[in-house]
Short mmCIF file of C-alpha atoms in Angstrom, two decimals:
data_model
loop_
_atom_site.label_atom_id
_atom_site.label_comp_id
_atom_site.label_asym_id
_atom_site.label_seq_id
_atom_site.Cartn_x
_atom_site.Cartn_y
_atom_site.Cartn_z
CA ARG T 1 -16.13 0.50 -11.82
CA ALA T 2 -14.05 -0.48 -14.71
CA ARG T 3 -11.24 -0.44 -12.67
CA ALA T 4 -13.20 -2.88 -9.81
CA GLU T 5 -14.29 -5.49 -12.58
CA ALA T 6 -10.88 -5.36 -13.74
CA ASP T 7 -9.38 -6.83 -10.34
CA ALA T 8 -11.97 -9.00 -10.26
CA ARG T 9 -11.23 -10.72 -13.53
CA ARG T 10 -8.03 -10.62 -12.20
CA LEU T 11 -8.29 -12.13 -9.12
CA ALA T 12 -10.28 -15.29 -10.47
CA GLU T 13 -7.64 -15.84 -13.65
CA LEU T 14 -5.44 -16.06 -10.77
CA MET T 15 -7.50 -18.73 -8.21
CA ARG T 16 -7.85 -20.46 -11.28
CA ALA T 17 -3.87 -20.76 -12.37
CA ASP T 18 -3.00 -21.57 -8.31
CA ASP T 19 -4.70 -23.73 -6.57
CA SER T 20 -2.61 -21.88 -3.36
CA VAL T 21 -3.98 -18.31 -3.32
CA VAL T 22 -7.51 -17.32 -1.66
CA ALA T 23 -9.33 -14.49 -1.55
CA LEU T 24 -10.15 -12.36 2.17
CA GLY T 25 -11.74 -9.55 2.68
CA GLU T 26 -14.73 -7.11 3.56
CA ASP T 27 -17.75 -8.85 1.42
CA LEU T 28 -16.03 -10.82 -1.18
CA GLY T 29 -18.74 -14.20 0.09
CA ARG T 30 -21.66 -11.29 -1.04
CA GLY T 31 -20.09 -9.97 -4.31
CA GLY T 32 -18.15 -7.37 -3.56
CA ILE T 33 -20.00 -3.97 -2.74
CA PHE T 34 -20.09 -2.43 -6.30
CA GLY T 35 -21.42 -6.67 -7.17
CA GLN T 36 -17.51 -7.02 -9.05
CA TYR T 37 -16.85 -10.56 -6.96
CA ARG T 38 -20.18 -12.03 -7.41
CA GLY T 39 -19.83 -15.64 -8.59
CA LEU T 40 -16.38 -16.24 -7.32
CA LEU T 41 -17.69 -17.71 -4.14
CA GLU T 42 -19.59 -20.71 -6.23
CA ALA T 43 -16.60 -21.18 -8.28
CA PHE T 44 -13.91 -21.55 -6.04
CA GLY T 45 -15.74 -22.36 -2.79
CA PRO T 46 -15.24 -20.95 0.91
CA ALA T 47 -12.14 -22.04 1.60
CA ARG T 48 -10.93 -20.03 -0.53
CA VAL T 49 -13.17 -16.99 -1.00
CA ILE T 50 -13.58 -15.72 3.06
CA ASP T 51 -14.80 -12.87 3.97
CA THR T 52 -13.23 -10.42 6.23
CA PRO T 53 -14.70 -7.69 9.42
CA ILE T 54 -13.28 -4.08 8.45
CA SER T 55 -10.19 -4.43 9.76
CA GLU T 56 -7.45 -4.04 8.23
CA ALA T 57 -4.96 -5.58 10.99
CA THR T 58 -7.29 -8.92 10.75
CA ILE T 59 -6.76 -8.92 6.85
CA MET T 60 -3.12 -8.95 7.42
CA GLY T 61 -2.65 -10.94 10.24
CA ALA T 62 -4.93 -13.65 8.47
CA GLY T 63 -3.05 -13.90 5.51
CA VAL T 64 0.21 -13.61 7.06
CA GLY T 65 -0.65 -16.65 9.32
CA MET T 66 -2.05 -18.43 5.50
CA ALA T 67 1.03 -17.43 3.35
CA LEU T 68 3.44 -19.77 6.77
CA ALA T 69 0.60 -22.50 5.76
CA GLY T 70 1.56 -22.47 2.65
CA LEU T 71 -1.09 -20.34 0.34
CA ARG T 72 -1.08 -17.40 -1.62
CA PRO T 73 -3.00 -14.36 -0.17
CA ALA T 74 -4.18 -12.87 -3.60
CA GLY T 75 -2.55 -9.78 -3.38
CA ALA T 76 0.71 -11.27 -2.42
CA ALA T 77 0.66 -13.27 -5.36
CA ALA T 78 -0.26 -10.39 -8.58
CA LEU T 79 2.57 -8.53 -6.41
CA ALA T 80 4.78 -12.14 -7.12
CA ARG T 81 3.45 -11.68 -10.79
CA LEU T 82 4.03 -8.11 -10.84
CA ALA T 83 7.68 -8.70 -9.77
CA ARG T 84 8.49 -11.12 -11.70
CA ASP T 85 10.34 -8.14 -13.88
CA CYS T 86 10.73 -5.55 -12.05
CA ASP T 87 14.96 -5.78 -10.24
CA LEU T 88 13.69 -4.35 -6.96
CA VAL T 89 10.33 -4.42 -4.73
CA HIS T 90 10.02 -0.64 -3.47
CA VAL T 91 7.66 0.15 -0.76
CA PHE T 92 6.03 2.65 1.09
CA SER T 93 3.72 1.11 4.11
CA ASN T 94 4.41 -1.09 6.37
CA ARG T 95 0.78 -2.81 4.54
CA SER T 96 2.95 -3.17 1.27
CA ALA T 97 5.49 -4.40 2.73
CA LEU T 98 4.01 -6.82 4.16
CA MET T 99 2.40 -7.82 0.78
CA ALA T 100 5.87 -8.39 -0.86
CA ILE T 101 7.17 -10.49 2.36
CA LEU T 102 4.05 -12.91 1.76
CA ALA T 103 4.25 -12.78 -2.76
CA ARG T 104 7.88 -14.51 -1.26
CA THR T 105 9.43 -12.74 -4.89
CA GLY T 106 13.04 -13.19 -4.51
CA ARG T 107 13.84 -9.38 -5.23
CA PRO T 108 15.52 -7.00 -3.04
CA LEU T 109 13.25 -5.54 -0.68
CA VAL T 110 13.21 -1.88 -0.22
CA ALA T 111 10.66 -0.42 2.95
CA HIS T 112 9.90 3.20 3.04
CA ALA T 113 9.10 4.58 5.99
CA LEU T 114 7.51 8.45 5.72
CA VAL T 115 6.38 9.05 9.54
CA ALA T 116 8.19 8.94 12.73
CA ALA T 117 4.37 6.97 14.38
CA PRO T 118 5.25 3.82 15.51
CA ASP T 119 3.21 0.92 13.53
CA PRO T 120 2.37 -2.91 14.92
CA TYR T 121 4.52 -4.48 12.18
CA ASP T 122 7.79 -2.45 12.02
CA ALA T 123 10.33 -5.25 13.74
CA ILE T 124 8.67 -7.97 11.14
CA VAL T 125 8.92 -5.53 8.27
CA ALA T 126 12.79 -4.39 9.42
CA SER T 127 13.41 -8.15 9.89
CA PHE T 128 12.61 -9.21 6.28
CA ALA T 129 13.22 -6.38 4.21
CA ASP T 130 16.63 -5.90 2.66
CA ALA T 131 17.17 -2.69 3.15
CA VAL T 132 14.54 -0.07 5.40
CA VAL T 133 15.23 3.93 4.13
CA CYS T 134 13.98 6.83 6.56
CA ASN T 135 13.63 10.20 5.49
CA SER T 136 14.27 12.04 8.82
CA ARG T 137 16.04 10.58 12.18
CA ALA T 138 12.45 11.10 14.49
CA THR T 139 11.60 8.42 11.54
CA ALA T 140 14.44 5.78 11.97
CA ARG T 141 13.44 5.66 15.52
CA ARG T 142 11.10 3.63 14.67
CA PHE T 143 13.06 0.79 14.47
CA ALA T 144 16.17 -0.31 15.69
CA PRO T 145 19.17 1.02 16.15
CA GLY T 146 20.68 0.89 12.69
CA ARG T 147 18.63 -0.96 11.13
CA ALA T 148 17.45 2.15 9.24
CA ARG T 149 19.04 4.27 6.95
CA VAL T 150 17.68 7.60 6.60
CA ILE T 151 17.62 9.88 3.10
CA TYR T 152 16.67 12.83 3.64
CA ASN T 153 13.86 14.40 0.92
CA GLY T 154 16.13 15.91 -1.95
CA VAL T 155 14.47 18.84 -2.62
CA PRO T 156 16.33 22.15 -1.09
CA LEU T 157 15.25 24.60 0.60
CA PRO T 158 13.63 27.21 -0.58
CA MET T 159 15.28 30.34 -0.82
CA ALA T 160 14.61 33.65 1.54
CA THR T 161 12.15 35.99 -0.94
CA SER T 162 10.75 38.97 0.15
CA ALA T 163 7.70 38.23 -2.57
CA ARG T 164 4.13 38.77 -0.82
CA LEU T 165 1.48 36.54 -0.55
CA ASP T 166 -2.07 38.14 -2.12
CA LEU T 167 -4.13 37.52 0.97
CA ARG T 168 -7.26 39.88 0.81
CA PRO T 169 -9.90 39.76 2.89
CA GLY T 170 -12.41 36.39 1.34
CA ARG T 171 -9.76 34.70 -0.06
CA ARG T 172 -8.90 31.24 0.70
CA THR T 173 -5.26 30.28 0.56
CA ILE T 174 -3.44 27.07 1.13
CA GLY T 175 0.04 26.36 2.37
CA LEU T 176 1.30 23.18 1.52
CA ILE T 177 5.29 21.81 2.10
CA GLY T 178 5.09 18.95 0.39
CA ASN T 179 4.49 17.05 -2.83
CA LEU T 180 1.33 16.97 -4.78
CA CYS T 181 0.42 13.23 -5.50
CA PRO T 182 -3.17 12.25 -5.79
CA ARG T 183 -2.91 8.94 -3.29
CA LYS T 184 -3.17 11.92 -1.10
CA GLY T 185 -5.63 13.97 -2.10
CA GLN T 186 -4.95 17.05 -2.13
CA LEU T 187 -5.70 17.42 -5.98
CA ASP T 188 -9.49 16.34 -4.86
CA ALA T 189 -9.53 19.01 -1.79
CA MET T 190 -8.24 21.99 -3.95
CA PRO T 191 -11.57 22.17 -6.31
CA ALA T 192 -13.79 20.88 -3.29
CA LEU T 193 -12.06 24.52 -1.61
CA ALA T 194 -12.55 26.91 -4.38
#
């Protein structure tokens, strides 16, 4: 809750400082799902606080249209402020890449693609990013030939081992190939499975 309230305060600061910043998202006009945006609609009006359906594609599409019209969607405005002290903006999703594009940070943008499944925004991201990095040739096929550079993960394959897992009846074993990362949810899943 504290994080949500801090985000809401920051959004109001951005909107007060720049009349071109607009906020759009689910339940914003109603005050947000935790009530953290209560009063935002009254303070800035319905032209700058816009409720959207539960659809990331709609929100991103509206954000792109707003940016083309000279407005600054709130996520993009926040990113522009964060990026001003950075030498490079490196993102791991097309949604983040689109926010960086909309933010017009003036910093080089590296889009890092990790999955082979195509995304509707691939062509847009590839045309604006300074570099597209992929973790495999399969992932690189999402983009036009020659547009993406394949850089394999820097983790060497483990040496063959004769060690045996302690697999006992009734004991759960989880095999994870990859990195433990809070955004992937493994740290939440493990205690839940214990």
